[in-house]
PDB file of C-alpha atoms in Angstrom:
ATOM      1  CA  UNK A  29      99.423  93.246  94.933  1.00 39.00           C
ATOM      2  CA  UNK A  30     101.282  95.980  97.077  1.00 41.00           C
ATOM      3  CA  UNK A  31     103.794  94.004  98.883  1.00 44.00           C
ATOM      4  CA  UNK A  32     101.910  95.412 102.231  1.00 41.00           C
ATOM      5  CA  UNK A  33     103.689  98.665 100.806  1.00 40.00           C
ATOM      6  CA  UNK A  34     100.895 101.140  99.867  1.00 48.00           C
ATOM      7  CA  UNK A  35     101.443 103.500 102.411  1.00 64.00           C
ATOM      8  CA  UNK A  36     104.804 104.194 103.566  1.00 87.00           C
ATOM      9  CA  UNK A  37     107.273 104.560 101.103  1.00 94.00           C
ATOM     10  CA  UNK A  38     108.918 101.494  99.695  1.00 96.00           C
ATOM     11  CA  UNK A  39     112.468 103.407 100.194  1.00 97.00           C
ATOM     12  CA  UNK A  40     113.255 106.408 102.607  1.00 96.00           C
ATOM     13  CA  UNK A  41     116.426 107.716 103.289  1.00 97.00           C
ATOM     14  CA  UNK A  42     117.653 110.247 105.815  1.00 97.00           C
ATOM     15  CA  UNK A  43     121.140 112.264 105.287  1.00 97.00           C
ATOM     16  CA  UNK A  44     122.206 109.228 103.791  1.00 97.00           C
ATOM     17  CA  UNK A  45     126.009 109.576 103.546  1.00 97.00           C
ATOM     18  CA  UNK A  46     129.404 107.631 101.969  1.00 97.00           C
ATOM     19  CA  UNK A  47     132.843 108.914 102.101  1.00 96.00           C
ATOM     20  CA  UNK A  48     136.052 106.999 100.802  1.00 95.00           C
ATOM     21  CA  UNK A  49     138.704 108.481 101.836  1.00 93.00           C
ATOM     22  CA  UNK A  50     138.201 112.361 101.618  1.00 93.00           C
ATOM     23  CA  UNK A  51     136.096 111.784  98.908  1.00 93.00           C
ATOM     24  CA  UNK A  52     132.113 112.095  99.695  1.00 94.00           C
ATOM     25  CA  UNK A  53     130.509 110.064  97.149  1.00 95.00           C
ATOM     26  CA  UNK A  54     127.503 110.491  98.338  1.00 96.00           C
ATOM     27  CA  UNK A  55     126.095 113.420 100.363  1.00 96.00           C
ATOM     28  CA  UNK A  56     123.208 113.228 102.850  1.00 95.00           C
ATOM     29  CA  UNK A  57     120.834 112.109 100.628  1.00 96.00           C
ATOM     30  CA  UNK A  58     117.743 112.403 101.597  1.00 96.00           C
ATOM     31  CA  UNK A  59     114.714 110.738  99.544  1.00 95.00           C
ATOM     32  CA  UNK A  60     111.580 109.250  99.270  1.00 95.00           C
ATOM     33  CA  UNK A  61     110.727 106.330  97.114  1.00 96.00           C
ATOM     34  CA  UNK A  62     106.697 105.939  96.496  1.00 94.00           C
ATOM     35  CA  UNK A  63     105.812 102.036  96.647  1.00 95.00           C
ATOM     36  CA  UNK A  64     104.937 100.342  93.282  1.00 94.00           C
ATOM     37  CA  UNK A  65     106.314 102.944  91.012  1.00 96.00           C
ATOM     38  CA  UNK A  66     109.582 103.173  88.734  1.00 97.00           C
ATOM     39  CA  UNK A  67     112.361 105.547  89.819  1.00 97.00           C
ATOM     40  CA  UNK A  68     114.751 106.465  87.872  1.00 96.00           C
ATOM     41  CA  UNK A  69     118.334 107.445  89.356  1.00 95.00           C
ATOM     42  CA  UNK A  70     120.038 109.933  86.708  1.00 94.00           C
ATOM     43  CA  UNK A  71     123.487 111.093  87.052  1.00 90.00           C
ATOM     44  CA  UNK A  72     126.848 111.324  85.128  1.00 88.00           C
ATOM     45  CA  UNK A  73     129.353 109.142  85.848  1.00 85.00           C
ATOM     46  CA  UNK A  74     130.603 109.917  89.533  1.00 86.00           C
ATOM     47  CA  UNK A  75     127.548 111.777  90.921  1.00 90.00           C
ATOM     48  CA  UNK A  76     127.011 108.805  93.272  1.00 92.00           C
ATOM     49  CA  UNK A  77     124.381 106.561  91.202  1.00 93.00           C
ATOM     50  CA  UNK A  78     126.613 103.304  92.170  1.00 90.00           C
ATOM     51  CA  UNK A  79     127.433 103.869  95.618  1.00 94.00           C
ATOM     52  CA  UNK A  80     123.513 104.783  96.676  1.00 95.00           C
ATOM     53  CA  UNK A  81     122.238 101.535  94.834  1.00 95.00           C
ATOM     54  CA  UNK A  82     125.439  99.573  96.873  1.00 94.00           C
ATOM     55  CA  UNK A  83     124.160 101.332  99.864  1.00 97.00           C
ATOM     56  CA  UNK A  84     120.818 100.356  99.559  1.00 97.00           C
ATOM     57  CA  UNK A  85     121.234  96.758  98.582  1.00 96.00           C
ATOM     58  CA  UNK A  86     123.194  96.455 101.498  1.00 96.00           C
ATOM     59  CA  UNK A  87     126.669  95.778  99.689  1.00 95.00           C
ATOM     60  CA  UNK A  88     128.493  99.026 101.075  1.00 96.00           C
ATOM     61  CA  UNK A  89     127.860 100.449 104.584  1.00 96.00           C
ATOM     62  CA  UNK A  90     126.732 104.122 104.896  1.00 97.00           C
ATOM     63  CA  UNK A  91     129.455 106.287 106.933  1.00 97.00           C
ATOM     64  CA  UNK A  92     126.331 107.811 107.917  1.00 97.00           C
ATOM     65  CA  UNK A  93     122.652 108.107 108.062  1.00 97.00           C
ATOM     66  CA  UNK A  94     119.760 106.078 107.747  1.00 97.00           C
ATOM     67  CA  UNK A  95     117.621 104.046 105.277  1.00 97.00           C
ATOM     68  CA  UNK A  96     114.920 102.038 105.302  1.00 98.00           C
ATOM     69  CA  UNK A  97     113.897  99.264 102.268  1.00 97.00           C
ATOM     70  CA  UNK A  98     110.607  97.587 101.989  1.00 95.00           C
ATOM     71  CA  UNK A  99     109.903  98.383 105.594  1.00 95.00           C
ATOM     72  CA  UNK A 100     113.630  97.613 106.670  1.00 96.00           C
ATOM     73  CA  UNK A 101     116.845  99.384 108.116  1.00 97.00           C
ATOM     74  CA  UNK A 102     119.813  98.890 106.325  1.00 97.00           C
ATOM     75  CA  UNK A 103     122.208  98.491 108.719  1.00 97.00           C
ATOM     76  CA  UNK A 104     120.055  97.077 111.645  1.00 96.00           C
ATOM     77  CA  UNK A 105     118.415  94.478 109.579  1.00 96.00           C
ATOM     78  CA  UNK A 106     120.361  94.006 106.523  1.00 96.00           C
ATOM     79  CA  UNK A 107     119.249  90.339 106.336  1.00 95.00           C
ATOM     80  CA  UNK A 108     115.633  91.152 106.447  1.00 95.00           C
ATOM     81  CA  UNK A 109     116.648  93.513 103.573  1.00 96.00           C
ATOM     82  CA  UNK A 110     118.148  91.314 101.333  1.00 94.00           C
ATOM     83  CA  UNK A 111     115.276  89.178 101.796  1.00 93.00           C
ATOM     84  CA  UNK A 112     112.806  91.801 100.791  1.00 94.00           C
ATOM     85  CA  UNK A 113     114.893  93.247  97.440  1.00 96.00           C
ATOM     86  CA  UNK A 114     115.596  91.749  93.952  1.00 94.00           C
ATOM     87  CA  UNK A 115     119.572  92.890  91.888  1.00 94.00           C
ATOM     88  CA  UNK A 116     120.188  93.220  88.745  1.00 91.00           C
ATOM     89  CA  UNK A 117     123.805  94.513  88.344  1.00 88.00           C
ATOM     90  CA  UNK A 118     124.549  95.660  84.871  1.00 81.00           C
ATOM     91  CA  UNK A 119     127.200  92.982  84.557  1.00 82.00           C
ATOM     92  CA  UNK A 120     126.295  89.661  83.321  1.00 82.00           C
ATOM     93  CA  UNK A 121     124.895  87.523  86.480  1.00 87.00           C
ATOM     94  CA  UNK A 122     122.836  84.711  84.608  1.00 90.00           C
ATOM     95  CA  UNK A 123     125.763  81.563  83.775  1.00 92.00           C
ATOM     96  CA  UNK A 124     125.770  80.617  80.245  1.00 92.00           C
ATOM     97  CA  UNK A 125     127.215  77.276  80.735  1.00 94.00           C
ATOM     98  CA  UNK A 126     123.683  76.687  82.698  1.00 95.00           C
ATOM     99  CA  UNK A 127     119.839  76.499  81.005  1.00 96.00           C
ATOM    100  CA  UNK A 128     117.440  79.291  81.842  1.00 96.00           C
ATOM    101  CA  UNK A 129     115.668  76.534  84.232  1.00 96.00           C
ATOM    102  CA  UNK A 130     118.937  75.567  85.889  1.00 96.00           C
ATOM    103  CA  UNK A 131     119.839  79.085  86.311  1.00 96.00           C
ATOM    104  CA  UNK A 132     116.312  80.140  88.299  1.00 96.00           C
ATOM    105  CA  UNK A 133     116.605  76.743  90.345  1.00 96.00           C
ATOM    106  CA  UNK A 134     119.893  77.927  91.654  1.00 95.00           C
ATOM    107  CA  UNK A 135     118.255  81.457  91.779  1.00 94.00           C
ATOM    108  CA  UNK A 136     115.234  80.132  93.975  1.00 94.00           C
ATOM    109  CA  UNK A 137     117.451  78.054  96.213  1.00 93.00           C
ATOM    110  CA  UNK A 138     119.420  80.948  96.442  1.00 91.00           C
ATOM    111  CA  UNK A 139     116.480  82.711  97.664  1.00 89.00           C
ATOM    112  CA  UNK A 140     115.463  80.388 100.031  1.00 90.00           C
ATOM    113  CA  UNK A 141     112.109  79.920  97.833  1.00 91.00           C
ATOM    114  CA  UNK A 142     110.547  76.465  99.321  1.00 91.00           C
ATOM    115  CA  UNK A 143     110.579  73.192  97.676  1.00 92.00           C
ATOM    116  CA  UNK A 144     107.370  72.731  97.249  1.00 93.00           C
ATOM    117  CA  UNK A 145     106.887  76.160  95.299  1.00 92.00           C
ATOM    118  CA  UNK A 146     109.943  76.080  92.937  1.00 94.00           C
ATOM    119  CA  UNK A 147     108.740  74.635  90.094  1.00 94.00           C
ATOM    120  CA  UNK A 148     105.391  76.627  89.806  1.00 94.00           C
ATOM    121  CA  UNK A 149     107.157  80.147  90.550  1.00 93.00           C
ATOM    122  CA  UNK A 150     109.905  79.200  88.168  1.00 95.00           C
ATOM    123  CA  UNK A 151     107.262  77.784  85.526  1.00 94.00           C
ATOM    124  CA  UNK A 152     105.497  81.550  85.932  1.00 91.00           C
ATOM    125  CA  UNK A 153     109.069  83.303  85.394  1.00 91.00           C
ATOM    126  CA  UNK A 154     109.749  81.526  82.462  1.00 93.00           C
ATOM    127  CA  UNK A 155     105.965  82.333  80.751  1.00 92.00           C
ATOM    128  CA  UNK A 156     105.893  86.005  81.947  1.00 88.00           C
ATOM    129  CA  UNK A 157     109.210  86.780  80.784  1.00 89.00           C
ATOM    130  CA  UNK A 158     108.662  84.954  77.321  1.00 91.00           C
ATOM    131  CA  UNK A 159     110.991  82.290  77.729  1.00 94.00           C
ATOM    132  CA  UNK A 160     108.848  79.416  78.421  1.00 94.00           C
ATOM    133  CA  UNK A 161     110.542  77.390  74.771  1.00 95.00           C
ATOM    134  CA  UNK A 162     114.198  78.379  75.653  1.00 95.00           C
ATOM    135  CA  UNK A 163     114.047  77.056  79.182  1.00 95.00           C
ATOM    136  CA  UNK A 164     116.336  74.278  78.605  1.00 96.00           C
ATOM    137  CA  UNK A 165     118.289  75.942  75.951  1.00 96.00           C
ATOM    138  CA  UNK A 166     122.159  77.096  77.464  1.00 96.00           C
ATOM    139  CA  UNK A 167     121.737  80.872  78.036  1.00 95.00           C
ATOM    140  CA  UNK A 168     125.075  81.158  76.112  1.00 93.00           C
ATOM    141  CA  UNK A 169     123.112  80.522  73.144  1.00 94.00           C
ATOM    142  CA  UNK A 170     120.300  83.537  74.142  1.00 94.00           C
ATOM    143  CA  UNK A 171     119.890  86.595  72.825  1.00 91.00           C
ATOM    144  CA  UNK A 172     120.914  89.606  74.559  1.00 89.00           C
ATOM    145  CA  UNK A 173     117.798  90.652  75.353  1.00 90.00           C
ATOM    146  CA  UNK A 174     116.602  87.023  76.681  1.00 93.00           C
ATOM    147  CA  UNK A 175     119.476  86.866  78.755  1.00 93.00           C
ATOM    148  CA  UNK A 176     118.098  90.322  80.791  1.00 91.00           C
ATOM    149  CA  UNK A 177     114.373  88.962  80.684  1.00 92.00           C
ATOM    150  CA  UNK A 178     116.130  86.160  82.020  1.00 94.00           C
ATOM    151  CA  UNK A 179     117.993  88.230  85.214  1.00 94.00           C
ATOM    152  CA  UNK A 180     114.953  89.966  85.923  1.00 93.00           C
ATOM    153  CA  UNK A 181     113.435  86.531  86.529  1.00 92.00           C
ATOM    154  CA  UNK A 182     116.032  85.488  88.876  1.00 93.00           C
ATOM    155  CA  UNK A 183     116.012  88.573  91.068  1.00 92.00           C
ATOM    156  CA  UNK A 184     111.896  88.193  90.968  1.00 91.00           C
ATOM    157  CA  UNK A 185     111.795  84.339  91.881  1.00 90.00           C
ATOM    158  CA  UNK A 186     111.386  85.225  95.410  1.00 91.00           C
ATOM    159  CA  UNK A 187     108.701  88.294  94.664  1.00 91.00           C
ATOM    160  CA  UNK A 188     110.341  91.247  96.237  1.00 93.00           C
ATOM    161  CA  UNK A 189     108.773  93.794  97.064  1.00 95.00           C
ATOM    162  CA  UNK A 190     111.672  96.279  95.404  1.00 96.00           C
ATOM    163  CA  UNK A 191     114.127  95.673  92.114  1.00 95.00           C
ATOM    164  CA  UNK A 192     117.056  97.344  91.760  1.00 96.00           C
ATOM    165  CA  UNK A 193     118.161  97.404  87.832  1.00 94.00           C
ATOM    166  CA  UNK A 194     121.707  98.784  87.131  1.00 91.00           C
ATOM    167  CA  UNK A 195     121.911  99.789  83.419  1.00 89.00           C
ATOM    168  CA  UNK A 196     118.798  97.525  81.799  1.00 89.00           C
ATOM    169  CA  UNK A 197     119.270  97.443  78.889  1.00 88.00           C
ATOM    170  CA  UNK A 198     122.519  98.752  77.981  1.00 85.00           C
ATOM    171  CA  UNK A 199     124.050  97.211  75.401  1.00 83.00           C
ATOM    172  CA  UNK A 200     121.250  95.906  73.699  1.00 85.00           C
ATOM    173  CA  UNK A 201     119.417  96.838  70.021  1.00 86.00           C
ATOM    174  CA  UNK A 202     116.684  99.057  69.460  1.00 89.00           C
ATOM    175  CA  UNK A 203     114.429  95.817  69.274  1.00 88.00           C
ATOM    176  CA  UNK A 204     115.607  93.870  72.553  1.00 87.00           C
ATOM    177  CA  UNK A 205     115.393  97.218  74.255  1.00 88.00           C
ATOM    178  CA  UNK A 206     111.782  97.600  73.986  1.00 90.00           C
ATOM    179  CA  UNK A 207     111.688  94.033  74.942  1.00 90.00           C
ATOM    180  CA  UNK A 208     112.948  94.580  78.117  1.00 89.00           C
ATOM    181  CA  UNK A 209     111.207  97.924  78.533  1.00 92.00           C
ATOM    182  CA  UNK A 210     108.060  96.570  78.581  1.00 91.00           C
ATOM    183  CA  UNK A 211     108.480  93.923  80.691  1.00 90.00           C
ATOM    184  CA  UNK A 212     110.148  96.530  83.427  1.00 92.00           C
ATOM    185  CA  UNK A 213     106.123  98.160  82.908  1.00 92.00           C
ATOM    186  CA  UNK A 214     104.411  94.693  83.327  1.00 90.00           C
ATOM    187  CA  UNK A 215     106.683  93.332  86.702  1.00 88.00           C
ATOM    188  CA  UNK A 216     105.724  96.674  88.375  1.00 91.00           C
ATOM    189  CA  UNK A 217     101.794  96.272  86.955  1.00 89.00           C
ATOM    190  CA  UNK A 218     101.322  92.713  87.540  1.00 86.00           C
ATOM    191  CA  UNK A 219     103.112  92.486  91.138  1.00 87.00           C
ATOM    192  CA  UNK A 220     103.143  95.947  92.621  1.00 90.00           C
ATOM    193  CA  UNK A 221     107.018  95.676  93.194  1.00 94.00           C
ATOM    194  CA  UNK A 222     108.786  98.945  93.035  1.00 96.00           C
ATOM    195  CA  UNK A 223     111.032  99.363  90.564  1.00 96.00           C
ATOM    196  CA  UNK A 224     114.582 101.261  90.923  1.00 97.00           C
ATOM    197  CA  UNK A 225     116.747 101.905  88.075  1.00 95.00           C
ATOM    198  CA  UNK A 226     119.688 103.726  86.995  1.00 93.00           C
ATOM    199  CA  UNK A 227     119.720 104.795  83.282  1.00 90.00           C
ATOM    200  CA  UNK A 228     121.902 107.197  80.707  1.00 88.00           C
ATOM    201  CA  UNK A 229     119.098 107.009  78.291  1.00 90.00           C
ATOM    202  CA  UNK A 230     117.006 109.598  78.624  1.00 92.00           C
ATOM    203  CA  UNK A 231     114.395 108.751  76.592  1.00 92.00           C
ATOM    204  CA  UNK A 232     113.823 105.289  78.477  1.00 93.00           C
ATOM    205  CA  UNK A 233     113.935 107.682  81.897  1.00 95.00           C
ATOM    206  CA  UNK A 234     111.233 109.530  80.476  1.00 95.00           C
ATOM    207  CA  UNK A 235     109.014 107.053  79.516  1.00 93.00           C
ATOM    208  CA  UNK A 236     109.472 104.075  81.919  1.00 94.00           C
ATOM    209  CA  UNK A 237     109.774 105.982  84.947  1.00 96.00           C
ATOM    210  CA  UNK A 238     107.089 108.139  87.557  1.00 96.00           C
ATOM    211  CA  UNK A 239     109.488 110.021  89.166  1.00 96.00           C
ATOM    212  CA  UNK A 240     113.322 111.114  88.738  1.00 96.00           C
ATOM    213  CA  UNK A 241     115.802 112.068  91.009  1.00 95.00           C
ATOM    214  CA  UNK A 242     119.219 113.584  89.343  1.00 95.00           C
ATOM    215  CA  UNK A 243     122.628 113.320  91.004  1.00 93.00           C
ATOM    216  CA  UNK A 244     125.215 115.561  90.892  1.00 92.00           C
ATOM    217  CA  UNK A 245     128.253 115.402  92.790  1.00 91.00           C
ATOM    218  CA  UNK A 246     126.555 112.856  95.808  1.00 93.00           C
ATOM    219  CA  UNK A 247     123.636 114.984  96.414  1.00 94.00           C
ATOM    220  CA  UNK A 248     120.229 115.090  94.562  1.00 94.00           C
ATOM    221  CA  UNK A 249     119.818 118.211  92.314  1.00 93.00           C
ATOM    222  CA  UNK A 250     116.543 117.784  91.258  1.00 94.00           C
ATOM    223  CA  UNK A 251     113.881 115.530  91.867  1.00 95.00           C
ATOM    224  CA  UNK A 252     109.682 114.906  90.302  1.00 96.00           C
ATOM    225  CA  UNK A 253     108.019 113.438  87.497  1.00 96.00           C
ATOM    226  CA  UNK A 254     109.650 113.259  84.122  1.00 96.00           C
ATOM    227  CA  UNK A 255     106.938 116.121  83.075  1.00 96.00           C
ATOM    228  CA  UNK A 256     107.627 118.559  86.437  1.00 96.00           C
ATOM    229  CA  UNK A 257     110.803 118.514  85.465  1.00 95.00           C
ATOM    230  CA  UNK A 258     110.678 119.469  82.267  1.00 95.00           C
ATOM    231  CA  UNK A 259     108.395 122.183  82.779  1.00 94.00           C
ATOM    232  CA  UNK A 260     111.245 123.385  85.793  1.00 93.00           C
ATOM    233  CA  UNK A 261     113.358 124.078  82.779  1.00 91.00           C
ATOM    234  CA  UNK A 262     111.077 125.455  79.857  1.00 90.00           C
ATOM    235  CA  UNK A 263     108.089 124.811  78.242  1.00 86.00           C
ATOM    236  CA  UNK A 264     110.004 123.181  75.287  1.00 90.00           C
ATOM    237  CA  UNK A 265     112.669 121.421  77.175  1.00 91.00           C
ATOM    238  CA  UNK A 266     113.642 117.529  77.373  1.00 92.00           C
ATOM    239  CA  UNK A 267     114.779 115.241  79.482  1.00 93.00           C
ATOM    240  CA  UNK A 268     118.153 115.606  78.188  1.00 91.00           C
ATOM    241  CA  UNK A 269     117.751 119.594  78.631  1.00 92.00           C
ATOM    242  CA  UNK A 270     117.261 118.581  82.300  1.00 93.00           C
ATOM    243  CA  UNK A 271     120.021 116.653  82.816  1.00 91.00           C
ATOM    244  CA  UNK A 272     122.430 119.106  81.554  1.00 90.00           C
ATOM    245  CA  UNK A 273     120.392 122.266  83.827  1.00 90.00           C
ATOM    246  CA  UNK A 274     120.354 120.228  86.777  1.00 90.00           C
ATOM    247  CA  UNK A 275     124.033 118.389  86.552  1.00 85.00           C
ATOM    248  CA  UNK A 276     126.001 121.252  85.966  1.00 72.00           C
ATOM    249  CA  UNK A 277     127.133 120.308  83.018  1.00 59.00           C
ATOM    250  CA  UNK A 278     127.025 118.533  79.429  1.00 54.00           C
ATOM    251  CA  UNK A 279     125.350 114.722  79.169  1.00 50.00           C
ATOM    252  CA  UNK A 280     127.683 112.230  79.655  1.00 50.00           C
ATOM    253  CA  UNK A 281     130.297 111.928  76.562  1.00 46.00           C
ATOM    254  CA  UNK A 282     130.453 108.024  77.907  1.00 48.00           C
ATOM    255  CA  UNK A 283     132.705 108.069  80.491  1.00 48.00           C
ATOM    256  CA  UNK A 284     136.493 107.353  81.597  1.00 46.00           C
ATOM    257  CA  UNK A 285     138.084 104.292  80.595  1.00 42.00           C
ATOM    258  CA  UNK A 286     136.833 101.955  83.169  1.00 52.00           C
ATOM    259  CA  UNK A 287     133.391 102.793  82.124  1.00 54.00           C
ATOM    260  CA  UNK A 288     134.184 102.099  78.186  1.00 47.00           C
ATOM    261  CA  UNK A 289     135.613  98.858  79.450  1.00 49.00           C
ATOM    262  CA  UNK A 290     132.793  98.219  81.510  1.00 57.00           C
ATOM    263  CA  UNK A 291     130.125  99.146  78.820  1.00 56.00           C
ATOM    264  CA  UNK A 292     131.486  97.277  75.962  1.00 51.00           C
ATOM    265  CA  UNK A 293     131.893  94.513  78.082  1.00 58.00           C
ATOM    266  CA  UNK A 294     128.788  93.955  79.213  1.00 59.00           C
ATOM    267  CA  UNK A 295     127.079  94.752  75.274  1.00 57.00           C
ATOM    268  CA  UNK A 296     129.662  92.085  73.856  1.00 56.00           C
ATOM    269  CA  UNK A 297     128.074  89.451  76.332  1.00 55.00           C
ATOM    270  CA  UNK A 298     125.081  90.434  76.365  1.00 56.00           C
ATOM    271  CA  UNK A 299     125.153  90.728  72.206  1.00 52.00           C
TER     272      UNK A 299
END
């Protein structure tokens, strides 16, 4: 399934720009997302990762510019957007007090997902994302890993034709991370949706994702396949050689103190 996207690109953006202040956070970015692949978003902290994904997902208003997602202007026809994209921040968004079921009913309502469809599409979340026997379980009581499977099926109840992920699968083990992983692969092959992602790991960039685009200070540095890029740099080079030649600087030592916060946050709920 292609989402009627095979074409035209699932994302394009024109001089897409964001300024706060007389900061420019992000800096006429100009790309071109292929439909039904994974892109990856790479940047250190403060190249303009966040503010792009707000910007597309129609949280944060460009200053100026243009984009278009799944066919649809985000200004214009921010609705029609929303309708047409799934979120996963990187914060927790599933409600542990609430089952897995309860939390995709509210999900599908949510979504505006008819009545008479609910319980079949939330019947095929559960089974595809392997969580068909903790349904009725309190998500408190999931794993960390379970509880992502479990936001990806809440931002896919209402079969977008684009994800946005935020972060994955940071904060969770070696195990739960390959979990998630390949489920990421299998919503993009079974459904055609486009993935978009933002990652520091640059191993997962290299294998989950088609194409890259790297981020430094709000423009785009670099952009291509995982491979392309590396060959930019040398015949011997990683993805983590890339990201240092084409951000300007060393990887990311983990961020200032609102991204600690923020990171060991999110891997003590989700652990």
């Amino acid at each position: 399934m292609s989402n009627g996207m095979s074409m035209a690109p699932a994302i394009d953006t024109t001089r897409l720009t964001r300024h706060f202040g007389a900061l420019v956070a992000v800096d006429a970015l100009t790309i071109a997302v292929p439909a039904s692949t994974i892109f990856g978003l790479l940047g250190p902290n403060g190249a303009g990762k966040s503010t792009t994904i707000k910007m597309l997902t129609t949280l944060l208003a460009p200053t100026s510019g243009s984009a278009h997602v799944a066919g649809a202007d985000i200004v214009r026809d921010a609705p029609r957007v929303r309708e047409r994209i799934g979120y996963v921040p990187q914060m927790l968004s599933a409600d542990g007090e609430l089952s897995g079921y309860e939390n995709l009913l509210i999900s599908a309502k949510l979504h505006h997902v008819v009545s008479a469809e609910r319980q079949t599409r939330i019947e095929q979340a559960l089974a595809f994302m392997g969580l068909t026997e903790a349904a009725s379980a309190l998500v408190r009581t999931y794993s960390g890993g379970m509880i992502r499977r479990l936001e990806i099926a809440q931002a896919m109840l209402h079969r977008p034709a684009v994800l946005f992920l935020d972060e994955p699968t940071v904060g969770l083990d070696p195990v739960a991370r390959r979990v998630v992983q390949d489920h990421i692969r299998e919503v993009r092959r079974e459904s055609g949706t486009t993935v978009v992602m933002t990652t520091h790991d640059m191993d997962e960039a290299d294998e989950l994702c088609d194409t890259l685009a790297i981020m430094h200070h709000g423009r785009v540095s670099a952009t291509g396949s995982p491979a392309s890029l590396k060959a930019t740099v040398g015949s011997e080079a990683t993805l983590d050689d890339v990201f240092i030649h084409f951000s300007g600087g060393t990887l990311d030592e983990g961020g200032g103190y609102r991204d600690v916060v923020r990171t060991r946050r999110t891997a003590r709920r989700l652990g």
